[in-house]
PDB file of C-alpha atoms in Angstrom:
ATOM      1  CA  MET A   1      46.028 -85.517  -3.435  1.00 63.00           C
ATOM      2  CA  THR A   2      47.271 -85.791  -6.858  1.00 56.00           C
ATOM      3  CA  ALA A   3      46.157 -84.039  -9.879  1.00 50.00           C
ATOM      4  CA  PRO A   4      42.651 -85.032 -11.583  1.00 49.00           C
ATOM      5  CA  ASP A   5      42.961 -85.482 -15.577  1.00 50.00           C
ATOM      6  CA  ASP A   6      40.687 -82.897 -16.832  1.00 46.00           C
ATOM      7  CA  THR A   7      41.941 -83.440 -20.409  1.00 42.00           C
ATOM      8  CA  ALA A   8      38.756 -85.846 -21.392  1.00 40.00           C
ATOM      9  CA  SER A   9      35.925 -84.978 -23.325  1.00 39.00           C
ATOM     10  CA  GLU A  10      32.258 -85.257 -22.302  1.00 40.00           C
ATOM     11  CA  ALA A  11      31.029 -88.592 -22.538  1.00 41.00           C
ATOM     12  CA  THR A  12      28.478 -89.592 -25.163  1.00 38.00           C
ATOM     13  CA  THR A  13      27.190 -93.187 -23.423  1.00 40.00           C
ATOM     14  CA  PRO A  14      23.979 -92.784 -21.929  1.00 36.00           C
ATOM     15  CA  GLY A  15      23.701 -94.622 -18.587  1.00 42.00           C
ATOM     16  CA  SER A  16      27.217 -95.039 -18.059  1.00 46.00           C
ATOM     17  CA  ALA A  17      27.033 -93.590 -14.600  1.00 45.00           C
ATOM     18  CA  SER A  18      24.809 -96.070 -13.629  1.00 46.00           C
ATOM     19  CA  SER A  19      26.331 -99.120 -15.048  1.00 48.00           C
ATOM     20  CA  PRO A  20      26.712-102.441 -12.866  1.00 57.00           C
ATOM     21  CA  ASP A  21      29.862-102.967 -13.542  1.00 61.00           C
ATOM     22  CA  PRO A  22      32.151-100.846 -11.055  1.00 62.00           C
ATOM     23  CA  LEU A  23      34.841-100.288 -13.873  1.00 64.00           C
ATOM     24  CA  SER A  24      32.022 -98.461 -15.722  1.00 73.00           C
ATOM     25  CA  ASN A  25      30.162 -96.930 -12.960  1.00 79.00           C
ATOM     26  CA  ALA A  26      30.917 -93.274 -12.980  1.00 79.00           C
ATOM     27  CA  TRP A  27      29.667 -92.569  -9.763  1.00 82.00           C
ATOM     28  CA  ILE A  28      31.584 -95.495  -7.806  1.00 86.00           C
ATOM     29  CA  LEU A  29      34.768 -94.405  -9.521  1.00 87.00           C
ATOM     30  CA  LEU A  30      34.633 -90.712  -8.825  1.00 83.00           C
ATOM     31  CA  THR A  31      33.515 -91.211  -5.203  1.00 86.00           C
ATOM     32  CA  LEU A  32      36.621 -93.611  -5.025  1.00 90.00           C
ATOM     33  CA  ALA A  33      39.180 -91.204  -5.936  1.00 87.00           C
ATOM     34  CA  PRO A  34      38.420 -88.251  -3.474  1.00 86.00           C
ATOM     35  CA  LEU A  35      38.032 -90.955  -0.557  1.00 90.00           C
ATOM     36  CA  LEU A  36      41.644 -92.194  -1.172  1.00 92.00           C
ATOM     37  CA  TRP A  37      42.569 -88.497  -1.537  1.00 87.00           C
ATOM     38  CA  GLY A  38      40.832 -87.910   1.811  1.00 86.00           C
ATOM     39  CA  GLY A  39      42.611 -91.018   3.286  1.00 90.00           C
ATOM     40  CA  ASN A  40      45.982 -89.034   2.313  1.00 89.00           C
ATOM     41  CA  ALA A  41      45.388 -86.597   5.036  1.00 88.00           C
ATOM     42  CA  VAL A  42      44.656 -89.133   7.865  1.00 90.00           C
ATOM     43  CA  ALA A  43      47.613 -91.352   6.648  1.00 91.00           C
ATOM     44  CA  GLY A  44      49.775 -88.250   6.792  1.00 89.00           C
ATOM     45  CA  LYS A  45      48.704 -87.635  10.508  1.00 90.00           C
ATOM     46  CA  ILE A  46      49.666 -91.194  11.340  1.00 92.00           C
ATOM     47  CA  ALA A  47      52.956 -90.917   9.514  1.00 90.00           C
ATOM     48  CA  ALA A  48      53.635 -87.582  11.534  1.00 88.00           C
ATOM     49  CA  ALA A  49      54.274 -90.367  14.669  1.00 88.00           C
ATOM     50  CA  GLU A  50      56.347 -92.711  12.577  1.00 90.00           C
ATOM     51  CA  TRP A  51      58.396 -90.552  10.066  1.00 92.00           C
ATOM     52  CA  LEU A  52      60.219 -87.215   9.494  1.00 92.00           C
ATOM     53  CA  PRO A  53      57.836 -85.311   7.057  1.00 91.00           C
ATOM     54  CA  PHE A  54      60.541 -84.453   4.334  1.00 93.00           C
ATOM     55  CA  THR A  55      61.870 -87.935   4.496  1.00 93.00           C
ATOM     56  CA  PHE A  56      58.159 -89.517   4.434  1.00 93.00           C
ATOM     57  CA  THR A  57      57.479 -87.352   1.341  1.00 92.00           C
ATOM     58  CA  SER A  58      60.757 -88.398  -0.290  1.00 94.00           C
ATOM     59  CA  LEU A  59      59.694 -92.044   0.124  1.00 94.00           C
ATOM     60  CA  ARG A  60      56.388 -91.679  -1.231  1.00 93.00           C
ATOM     61  CA  TRP A  61      57.536 -90.367  -4.482  1.00 94.00           C
ATOM     62  CA  GLY A  62      60.526 -92.957  -4.773  1.00 94.00           C
ATOM     63  CA  CYS A  63      57.875 -95.775  -3.979  1.00 93.00           C
ATOM     64  CA  ALA A  64      55.382 -94.271  -6.487  1.00 93.00           C
ATOM     65  CA  THR A  65      58.186 -94.146  -9.185  1.00 94.00           C
ATOM     66  CA  LEU A  66      59.268 -97.875  -8.649  1.00 94.00           C
ATOM     67  CA  VAL A  67      55.435 -99.014  -9.074  1.00 92.00           C
ATOM     68  CA  LEU A  68      54.618 -96.670 -11.864  1.00 93.00           C
ATOM     69  CA  LEU A  69      57.826 -97.348 -13.900  1.00 93.00           C
ATOM     70  CA  PRO A  70      56.870-100.939 -15.516  1.00 94.00           C
ATOM     71  CA  LEU A  71      53.256 -99.719 -15.814  1.00 91.00           C
ATOM     72  CA  ALA A  72      54.189 -96.549 -17.937  1.00 92.00           C
ATOM     73  CA  TRP A  73      57.383 -97.251 -19.617  1.00 94.00           C
ATOM     74  CA  ARG A  74      55.475 -98.280 -23.061  1.00 94.00           C
ATOM     75  CA  PRO A  75      53.335 -95.158 -22.903  1.00 93.00           C
ATOM     76  CA  LEU A  76      56.173 -93.057 -22.093  1.00 95.00           C
ATOM     77  CA  GLN A  77      58.411 -94.466 -24.980  1.00 94.00           C
ATOM     78  CA  ARG A  78      55.281 -93.370 -27.415  1.00 95.00           C
ATOM     79  CA  ASP A  79      55.031 -90.195 -25.689  1.00 95.00           C
ATOM     80  CA  TRP A  80      58.773 -89.330 -25.082  1.00 95.00           C
ATOM     81  CA  PRO A  81      58.971 -86.638 -28.101  1.00 94.00           C
ATOM     82  CA  LEU A  82      56.119 -84.629 -26.556  1.00 94.00           C
ATOM     83  CA  VAL A  83      57.516 -85.184 -22.994  1.00 94.00           C
ATOM     84  CA  LYS A  84      60.843 -84.017 -24.194  1.00 93.00           C
ATOM     85  CA  GLN A  85      59.534 -80.781 -25.288  1.00 93.00           C
ATOM     86  CA  ASN A  86      57.809 -79.961 -22.391  1.00 94.00           C
ATOM     87  CA  LEU A  87      60.217 -81.279 -19.999  1.00 93.00           C
ATOM     88  CA  VAL A  88      60.765 -78.004 -17.843  1.00 94.00           C
ATOM     89  CA  LEU A  89      56.911 -77.569 -17.673  1.00 93.00           C
ATOM     90  CA  LEU A  90      56.285 -81.387 -16.431  1.00 93.00           C
ATOM     91  CA  PHE A  91      59.194 -80.902 -14.116  1.00 94.00           C
ATOM     92  CA  LEU A  92      57.806 -77.749 -12.541  1.00 93.00           C
ATOM     93  CA  LEU A  93      54.119 -79.298 -12.120  1.00 91.00           C
ATOM     94  CA  GLY A  94      55.641 -82.199 -10.083  1.00 91.00           C
ATOM     95  CA  GLY A  95      58.034 -80.224  -7.964  1.00 91.00           C
ATOM     96  CA  VAL A  96      54.947 -77.544  -7.137  1.00 90.00           C
ATOM     97  CA  GLY A  97      52.053 -79.846  -7.204  1.00 85.00           C
ATOM     98  CA  MET A  98      53.470 -83.119  -6.286  1.00 88.00           C
ATOM     99  CA  CYS A  99      56.391 -82.426  -3.940  1.00 91.00           C
ATOM    100  CA  LEU A 100      55.975 -78.663  -2.355  1.00 93.00           C
ATOM    101  CA  PHE A 101      52.176 -79.811  -1.865  1.00 91.00           C
ATOM    102  CA  ASN A 102      52.847 -82.882   0.046  1.00 90.00           C
ATOM    103  CA  LEU A 103      55.858 -81.238   1.840  1.00 92.00           C
ATOM    104  CA  SER A 104      53.864 -78.725   3.417  1.00 93.00           C
ATOM    105  CA  MET A 105      51.051 -80.780   4.045  1.00 91.00           C
ATOM    106  CA  TYR A 106      52.860 -83.546   5.968  1.00 92.00           C
ATOM    107  CA  LEU A 107      54.817 -81.098   7.960  1.00 92.00           C
ATOM    108  CA  ALA A 108      51.450 -79.104   8.420  1.00 92.00           C
ATOM    109  CA  LEU A 109      49.792 -82.298  10.180  1.00 90.00           C
ATOM    110  CA  ASN A 110      52.628 -82.196  13.019  1.00 90.00           C
ATOM    111  CA  TYR A 111      51.031 -79.129  14.182  1.00 89.00           C
ATOM    112  CA  THR A 112      47.192 -79.386  13.219  1.00 86.00           C
ATOM    113  CA  SER A 113      44.392 -81.756  12.867  1.00 85.00           C
ATOM    114  CA  ALA A 114      43.691 -84.155  10.047  1.00 87.00           C
ATOM    115  CA  ILE A 115      40.188 -82.446   9.882  1.00 82.00           C
ATOM    116  CA  ASN A 116      41.575 -79.196   9.821  1.00 84.00           C
ATOM    117  CA  VAL A 117      43.831 -80.349   6.850  1.00 85.00           C
ATOM    118  CA  SER A 118      41.105 -81.789   5.135  1.00 82.00           C
ATOM    119  CA  ILE A 119      38.960 -78.846   5.102  1.00 80.00           C
ATOM    120  CA  GLU A 120      41.473 -76.453   4.313  1.00 82.00           C
ATOM    121  CA  GLN A 121      42.173 -78.231   1.229  1.00 81.00           C
ATOM    122  CA  ALA A 122      38.898 -76.956  -0.017  1.00 75.00           C
ATOM    123  CA  ALA A 123      40.627 -73.743  -0.686  1.00 78.00           C
ATOM    124  CA  ILE A 124      42.134 -74.841  -3.739  1.00 80.00           C
ATOM    125  CA  PRO A 125      39.345 -74.421  -6.113  1.00 76.00           C
ATOM    126  CA  VAL A 126      39.012 -71.077  -4.638  1.00 76.00           C
ATOM    127  CA  LEU A 127      42.728 -70.206  -5.195  1.00 83.00           C
ATOM    128  CA  ILE A 128      42.283 -71.865  -8.762  1.00 80.00           C
ATOM    129  CA  MET A 129      39.155 -69.512  -9.597  1.00 77.00           C
ATOM    130  CA  VAL A 130      41.128 -66.454  -8.439  1.00 81.00           C
ATOM    131  CA  ALA A 131      44.143 -67.340 -10.484  1.00 83.00           C
ATOM    132  CA  ASN A 132      41.694 -67.856 -13.717  1.00 78.00           C
ATOM    133  CA  PHE A 133      40.539 -63.922 -13.056  1.00 77.00           C
ATOM    134  CA  LEU A 134      44.054 -62.535 -12.222  1.00 81.00           C
ATOM    135  CA  PHE A 135      46.158 -64.106 -14.881  1.00 82.00           C
ATOM    136  CA  LEU A 136      43.600 -65.126 -17.664  1.00 77.00           C
ATOM    137  CA  SER A 137      40.909 -62.621 -17.217  1.00 72.00           C
ATOM    138  CA  GLN A 138      38.229 -64.886 -16.738  1.00 70.00           C
ATOM    139  CA  GLN A 139      34.732 -63.546 -16.508  1.00 71.00           C
ATOM    140  CA  VAL A 140      33.422 -63.218 -12.885  1.00 68.00           C
ATOM    141  CA  ARG A 141      30.036 -62.922 -12.055  1.00 74.00           C
ATOM    142  CA  ALA A 142      28.592 -61.571  -8.681  1.00 77.00           C
ATOM    143  CA  TRP A 143      27.504 -65.050  -7.741  1.00 76.00           C
ATOM    144  CA  GLN A 144      31.130 -66.333  -8.155  1.00 73.00           C
ATOM    145  CA  VAL A 145      32.397 -63.660  -6.103  1.00 76.00           C
ATOM    146  CA  PHE A 146      29.761 -64.072  -3.200  1.00 82.00           C
ATOM    147  CA  GLY A 147      30.356 -68.043  -3.443  1.00 77.00           C
ATOM    148  CA  LEU A 148      34.307 -67.267  -3.275  1.00 75.00           C
ATOM    149  CA  ALA A 149      33.639 -64.866  -0.143  1.00 79.00           C
ATOM    150  CA  VAL A 150      31.669 -67.910   1.586  1.00 81.00           C
ATOM    151  CA  SER A 151      34.168 -70.619   1.091  1.00 76.00           C
ATOM    152  CA  ILE A 152      36.923 -68.088   2.248  1.00 76.00           C
ATOM    153  CA  VAL A 153      35.282 -67.158   5.570  1.00 79.00           C
ATOM    154  CA  GLY A 154      34.349 -71.094   5.807  1.00 79.00           C
ATOM    155  CA  VAL A 155      38.072 -71.634   5.746  1.00 74.00           C
ATOM    156  CA  PHE A 156      38.817 -69.196   8.271  1.00 74.00           C
ATOM    157  CA  VAL A 157      35.838 -70.524  10.510  1.00 78.00           C
ATOM    158  CA  THR A 158      37.749 -73.689  10.574  1.00 75.00           C
ATOM    159  CA  VAL A 159      41.166 -72.545  11.252  1.00 70.00           C
ATOM    160  CA  THR A 160      40.391 -70.133  13.901  1.00 75.00           C
ATOM    161  CA  GLN A 161      38.151 -72.661  15.697  1.00 70.00           C
ATOM    162  CA  GLY A 162      34.807 -70.498  15.088  1.00 73.00           C
ATOM    163  CA  ASP A 163      36.144 -67.121  15.640  1.00 72.00           C
ATOM    164  CA  PRO A 164      37.421 -65.687  12.482  1.00 68.00           C
ATOM    165  CA  LEU A 165      38.035 -62.174  13.953  1.00 67.00           C
ATOM    166  CA  SER A 166      40.871 -63.832  16.293  1.00 67.00           C
ATOM    167  CA  PHE A 167      43.174 -64.145  13.278  1.00 61.00           C
ATOM    168  CA  PHE A 168      43.956 -60.324  13.182  1.00 61.00           C
ATOM    169  CA  ALA A 169      44.597 -60.558  16.972  1.00 61.00           C
ATOM    170  CA  SER A 170      46.671 -63.958  16.858  1.00 63.00           C
ATOM    171  CA  GLY A 171      47.449 -65.121  13.304  1.00 64.00           C
ATOM    172  CA  LEU A 172      47.143 -68.889  12.124  1.00 68.00           C
ATOM    173  CA  ASN A 173      47.960 -71.350  13.859  1.00 76.00           C
ATOM    174  CA  ARG A 174      51.518 -73.000  12.147  1.00 85.00           C
ATOM    175  CA  GLY A 175      50.019 -76.188  10.842  1.00 87.00           C
ATOM    176  CA  ASP A 176      46.950 -74.502   9.545  1.00 85.00           C
ATOM    177  CA  GLY A 177      49.272 -71.726   8.215  1.00 87.00           C
ATOM    178  CA  LEU A 178      51.416 -74.528   6.284  1.00 91.00           C
ATOM    179  CA  MET A 179      48.316 -76.237   5.144  1.00 89.00           C
ATOM    180  CA  LEU A 180      47.030 -73.096   3.395  1.00 88.00           C
ATOM    181  CA  LEU A 181      50.291 -72.794   1.656  1.00 92.00           C
ATOM    182  CA  ALA A 182      50.109 -76.196   0.558  1.00 92.00           C
ATOM    183  CA  SER A 183      46.837 -75.244  -1.087  1.00 88.00           C
ATOM    184  CA  LEU A 184      48.339 -72.522  -2.665  1.00 91.00           C
ATOM    185  CA  PHE A 185      51.182 -74.796  -4.171  1.00 92.00           C
ATOM    186  CA  TYR A 186      48.510 -77.304  -5.254  1.00 87.00           C
ATOM    187  CA  ALA A 187      46.235 -74.443  -6.672  1.00 86.00           C
ATOM    188  CA  ALA A 188      49.389 -73.342  -8.807  1.00 88.00           C
ATOM    189  CA  TYR A 189      49.961 -76.810 -10.184  1.00 87.00           C
ATOM    190  CA  SER A 190      46.308 -77.241 -11.046  1.00 82.00           C
ATOM    191  CA  PHE A 191      46.274 -73.669 -13.012  1.00 85.00           C
ATOM    192  CA  GLY A 192      49.575 -75.172 -14.773  1.00 86.00           C
ATOM    193  CA  LEU A 193      47.549 -78.305 -15.784  1.00 82.00           C
ATOM    194  CA  ARG A 194      46.177 -76.281 -18.742  1.00 83.00           C
ATOM    195  CA  TRP A 195      49.384 -76.342 -20.652  1.00 88.00           C
ATOM    196  CA  ARG A 196      50.097 -80.136 -19.771  1.00 86.00           C
ATOM    197  CA  PRO A 197      51.007 -81.650 -23.058  1.00 89.00           C
ATOM    198  CA  ALA A 198      48.515 -84.468 -24.713  1.00 87.00           C
ATOM    199  CA  ILE A 199      50.346 -87.678 -23.261  1.00 88.00           C
ATOM    200  CA  HIS A 200      49.064 -90.634 -21.747  1.00 88.00           C
ATOM    201  CA  TRP A 201      48.150 -90.057 -18.144  1.00 84.00           C
ATOM    202  CA  LEU A 202      50.729 -92.938 -17.105  1.00 88.00           C
ATOM    203  CA  SER A 203      53.311 -91.147 -18.617  1.00 91.00           C
ATOM    204  CA  PHE A 204      52.504 -88.073 -16.929  1.00 90.00           C
ATOM    205  CA  MET A 205      52.390 -89.475 -13.596  1.00 90.00           C
ATOM    206  CA  LEU A 206      55.691 -91.224 -13.753  1.00 93.00           C
ATOM    207  CA  VAL A 207      57.234 -87.988 -14.971  1.00 94.00           C
ATOM    208  CA  ILE A 208      55.737 -85.872 -12.147  1.00 92.00           C
ATOM    209  CA  SER A 209      56.524 -88.420  -9.857  1.00 93.00           C
ATOM    210  CA  VAL A 210      60.067 -88.624 -10.774  1.00 95.00           C
ATOM    211  CA  SER A 211      60.459 -84.876 -10.739  1.00 94.00           C
ATOM    212  CA  ALA A 212      58.666 -84.944  -7.124  1.00 93.00           C
ATOM    213  CA  PHE A 213      61.170 -87.178  -6.115  1.00 95.00           C
ATOM    214  CA  ILE A 214      64.172 -85.394  -7.161  1.00 95.00           C
ATOM    215  CA  VAL A 215      63.011 -82.230  -5.775  1.00 94.00           C
ATOM    216  CA  THR A 216      62.247 -83.915  -2.294  1.00 94.00           C
ATOM    217  CA  LEU A 217      65.888 -85.066  -2.077  1.00 95.00           C
ATOM    218  CA  PRO A 218      67.614 -81.886  -1.055  1.00 94.00           C
ATOM    219  CA  PHE A 219      64.537 -81.180   1.632  1.00 94.00           C
ATOM    220  CA  ALA A 220      65.030 -84.676   3.010  1.00 94.00           C
ATOM    221  CA  GLY A 221      68.916 -84.706   3.117  1.00 93.00           C
ATOM    222  CA  TRP A 222      68.672 -81.578   4.991  1.00 94.00           C
ATOM    223  CA  GLU A 223      65.936 -82.854   7.335  1.00 93.00           C
ATOM    224  CA  LEU A 224      68.377 -85.808   7.960  1.00 92.00           C
ATOM    225  CA  THR A 225      71.246 -83.790   9.110  1.00 90.00           C
ATOM    226  CA  GLN A 226      69.305 -82.023  11.597  1.00 89.00           C
ATOM    227  CA  GLN A 227      67.858 -85.070  13.169  1.00 86.00           C
ATOM    228  CA  SER A 228      68.042 -88.953  12.859  1.00 85.00           C
ATOM    229  CA  GLN A 229      64.906 -91.281  11.388  1.00 83.00           C
ATOM    230  CA  ALA A 230      64.005 -93.692  13.772  1.00 84.00           C
ATOM    231  CA  MET A 231      63.067 -97.067  12.399  1.00 88.00           C
ATOM    232  CA  PRO A 232      59.378 -96.822  11.806  1.00 87.00           C
ATOM    233  CA  SER A 233      57.130 -99.801  13.108  1.00 91.00           C
ATOM    234  CA  MET A 234      55.235-102.129  10.683  1.00 92.00           C
ATOM    235  CA  ARG A 235      52.366 -99.293  10.928  1.00 91.00           C
ATOM    236  CA  GLY A 236      54.724 -96.756   9.635  1.00 91.00           C
ATOM    237  CA  PHE A 237      55.693 -98.683   6.289  1.00 94.00           C
ATOM    238  CA  LEU A 238      51.865 -99.655   5.711  1.00 94.00           C
ATOM    239  CA  VAL A 239      51.222 -95.928   5.555  1.00 93.00           C
ATOM    240  CA  LEU A 240      53.730 -95.396   3.449  1.00 94.00           C
ATOM    241  CA  LEU A 241      52.666 -98.159   1.133  1.00 93.00           C
ATOM    242  CA  TYR A 242      49.090 -96.601   1.193  1.00 92.00           C
ATOM    243  CA  VAL A 243      50.130 -93.415   0.094  1.00 92.00           C
ATOM    244  CA  ALA A 244      52.717 -94.574  -2.453  1.00 91.00           C
ATOM    245  CA  ILE A 245      49.949 -96.728  -4.170  1.00 91.00           C
ATOM    246  CA  PHE A 246      46.291 -95.651  -3.089  1.00 92.00           C
ATOM    247  CA  PRO A 247      46.290 -91.807  -3.275  1.00 89.00           C
ATOM    248  CA  THR A 248      48.774 -91.794  -6.269  1.00 85.00           C
ATOM    249  CA  ILE A 249      47.910 -94.576  -8.396  1.00 86.00           C
ATOM    250  CA  PHE A 250      44.543 -96.125  -7.764  1.00 87.00           C
ATOM    251  CA  SER A 251      42.931 -92.746  -7.436  1.00 85.00           C
ATOM    252  CA  GLN A 252      43.995 -91.856 -10.478  1.00 80.00           C
ATOM    253  CA  ILE A 253      42.999 -94.853 -12.265  1.00 82.00           C
ATOM    254  CA  ALA A 254      39.444 -94.495 -10.867  1.00 85.00           C
ATOM    255  CA  TRP A 255      39.495 -90.532 -11.529  1.00 82.00           C
ATOM    256  CA  ALA A 256      40.642 -91.074 -15.407  1.00 76.00           C
ATOM    257  CA  ARG A 257      38.120 -93.617 -16.144  1.00 79.00           C
ATOM    258  CA  GLY A 258      35.066 -91.754 -14.355  1.00 81.00           C
ATOM    259  CA  VAL A 259      35.965 -88.794 -16.466  1.00 74.00           C
ATOM    260  CA  GLU A 260      36.118 -90.763 -19.287  1.00 75.00           C
ATOM    261  CA  LEU A 261      32.551 -92.049 -18.498  1.00 79.00           C
ATOM    262  CA  ILE A 262      30.900 -88.411 -17.759  1.00 73.00           C
ATOM    263  CA  GLY A 263      33.296 -85.944 -18.796  1.00 67.00           C
ATOM    264  CA  ALA A 264      35.609 -83.546 -16.853  1.00 61.00           C
ATOM    265  CA  ASN A 265      33.142 -81.048 -16.084  1.00 58.00           C
ATOM    266  CA  ARG A 266      30.518 -83.270 -14.376  1.00 64.00           C
ATOM    267  CA  ALA A 267      33.203 -84.962 -12.768  1.00 67.00           C
ATOM    268  CA  GLY A 268      34.566 -81.824 -11.415  1.00 65.00           C
ATOM    269  CA  LEU A 269      32.235 -81.838  -8.586  1.00 67.00           C
ATOM    270  CA  PHE A 270      33.242 -84.862  -6.807  1.00 76.00           C
ATOM    271  CA  ILE A 271      36.442 -82.960  -5.871  1.00 77.00           C
ATOM    272  CA  ASN A 272      34.238 -81.534  -3.220  1.00 74.00           C
ATOM    273  CA  LEU A 273      33.990 -84.725  -1.372  1.00 80.00           C
ATOM    274  CA  VAL A 274      37.804 -84.746  -0.437  1.00 82.00           C
ATOM    275  CA  PRO A 275      37.425 -82.606   2.646  1.00 82.00           C
ATOM    276  CA  ILE A 276      34.200 -84.513   3.511  1.00 83.00           C
ATOM    277  CA  PHE A 277      35.837 -88.084   3.497  1.00 86.00           C
ATOM    278  CA  GLY A 278      38.986 -86.510   4.977  1.00 85.00           C
ATOM    279  CA  SER A 279      37.243 -85.308   8.068  1.00 84.00           C
ATOM    280  CA  MET A 280      34.953 -88.418   8.280  1.00 86.00           C
ATOM    281  CA  LEU A 281      38.163 -90.493   8.186  1.00 88.00           C
ATOM    282  CA  ALA A 282      39.881 -88.363  10.810  1.00 88.00           C
ATOM    283  CA  VAL A 283      37.054 -88.865  13.138  1.00 87.00           C
ATOM    284  CA  LEU A 284      36.479 -92.886  12.442  1.00 87.00           C
ATOM    285  CA  ILE A 285      40.400 -93.777  12.506  1.00 90.00           C
ATOM    286  CA  LEU A 286      42.040 -91.311  14.455  1.00 87.00           C
ATOM    287  CA  GLY A 287      39.200 -90.396  16.756  1.00 86.00           C
ATOM    288  CA  GLU A 288      39.461 -86.746  16.198  1.00 80.00           C
ATOM    289  CA  GLN A 289      36.437 -84.619  17.756  1.00 81.00           C
ATOM    290  CA  PHE A 290      34.445 -83.097  14.904  1.00 80.00           C
ATOM    291  CA  ARG A 291      33.494 -79.599  16.489  1.00 80.00           C
ATOM    292  CA  TRP A 292      30.442 -77.312  15.277  1.00 83.00           C
ATOM    293  CA  TYR A 293      32.826 -74.901  13.458  1.00 78.00           C
ATOM    294  CA  HIS A 294      34.211 -78.023  11.147  1.00 80.00           C
ATOM    295  CA  ALA A 295      30.810 -78.659  10.369  1.00 84.00           C
ATOM    296  CA  LEU A 296      29.825 -74.795   9.620  1.00 84.00           C
ATOM    297  CA  GLY A 297      33.192 -74.322   7.943  1.00 79.00           C
ATOM    298  CA  LEU A 298      32.722 -77.559   5.848  1.00 79.00           C
ATOM    299  CA  LEU A 299      29.028 -76.459   4.692  1.00 85.00           C
ATOM    300  CA  MET A 300      30.134 -72.832   3.915  1.00 81.00           C
ATOM    301  CA  VAL A 301      33.369 -74.053   1.945  1.00 77.00           C
ATOM    302  CA  ILE A 302      31.582 -76.455  -0.325  1.00 78.00           C
ATOM    303  CA  GLY A 303      28.374 -74.478  -0.525  1.00 80.00           C
ATOM    304  CA  GLY A 304      30.553 -71.478  -1.624  1.00 78.00           C
ATOM    305  CA  ILE A 305      32.382 -73.189  -4.329  1.00 72.00           C
ATOM    306  CA  VAL A 306      29.006 -74.840  -5.649  1.00 75.00           C
ATOM    307  CA  VAL A 307      27.570 -71.472  -5.884  1.00 77.00           C
ATOM    308  CA  ALA A 308      30.607 -70.176  -7.676  1.00 72.00           C
ATOM    309  CA  GLU A 309      30.912 -73.152 -10.128  1.00 68.00           C
ATOM    310  CA  ARG A 310      27.431 -73.140 -10.884  1.00 74.00           C
ATOM    311  CA  ALA A 311      27.816 -69.408 -11.872  1.00 70.00           C
ATOM    312  CA  ALA A 312      30.896 -70.044 -13.711  1.00 63.00           C
ATOM    313  CA  SER A 313      29.254 -72.593 -15.802  1.00 63.00           C
ATOM    314  CA  ARG A 314      26.484 -70.294 -16.557  1.00 65.00           C
ATOM    315  CA  SER A 315      28.853 -67.702 -18.211  1.00 57.00           C
ATOM    316  CA  VAL A 316      30.547 -70.294 -20.339  1.00 54.00           C
TER     317      VAL A 316
END
């Protein structure tokens, strides 16, 4: 998953969400982006059988950089003064959000299911709300606290296979623990986006892709000294191509256009589709079993986030 552009203002064109033109239909665009992001977890699970996780992450951002370079070159030239002024921030955003999130997620998929990884990503909005409260002293209402608590319990229902109390006896599965760490990295990245300079989204994506690629290199280098990377099959290369283009670039095009049409506040709720689509795709493509605790955890996580977000919107 890559970052949504949350800098757009609320759209003023009535009916834009229901336009017959797909590129002017916010509902289609804002559903497509989470679908592609949900597919990232499934692709990562397939890649776990073909690629070393750190090597895969490095190649993903290297390929994404090559694809973005000709598209973003002109916007980057215009934006370069702002990029240069904020280079440290942009490097950190790419290193934490794009590199460390994906390194942790692809590694987690070696030890846990794509369904679990998809649902656990729903912890990200919860962590962002907590960060806003702790670091920015944003007002928190009772319903927000309730929603956050329900979401947290929902995540633990998922990772403990329906028995949250077992966490205190046996802890977390390694993969689930890594995915929660990945969610923490992405929440930090999302929190940091409030200081993002006002540059074109293509310039932004290119700079953070380059920074992510640079940060992955020592991880991939170390990994290759520990074990050799076998030549992947055609399926392995197709998965690499998918994650380098669709969750990274096409999803951003769809998301940026959707936010432009209906605004960031209304578009934000569509993020909750990521764990739903990820779980569905894991069942349909990977044949993973969707258990009762997945359903309960998913309902609790998304329900809690919706309650918390509605309470937050009333406090603005």
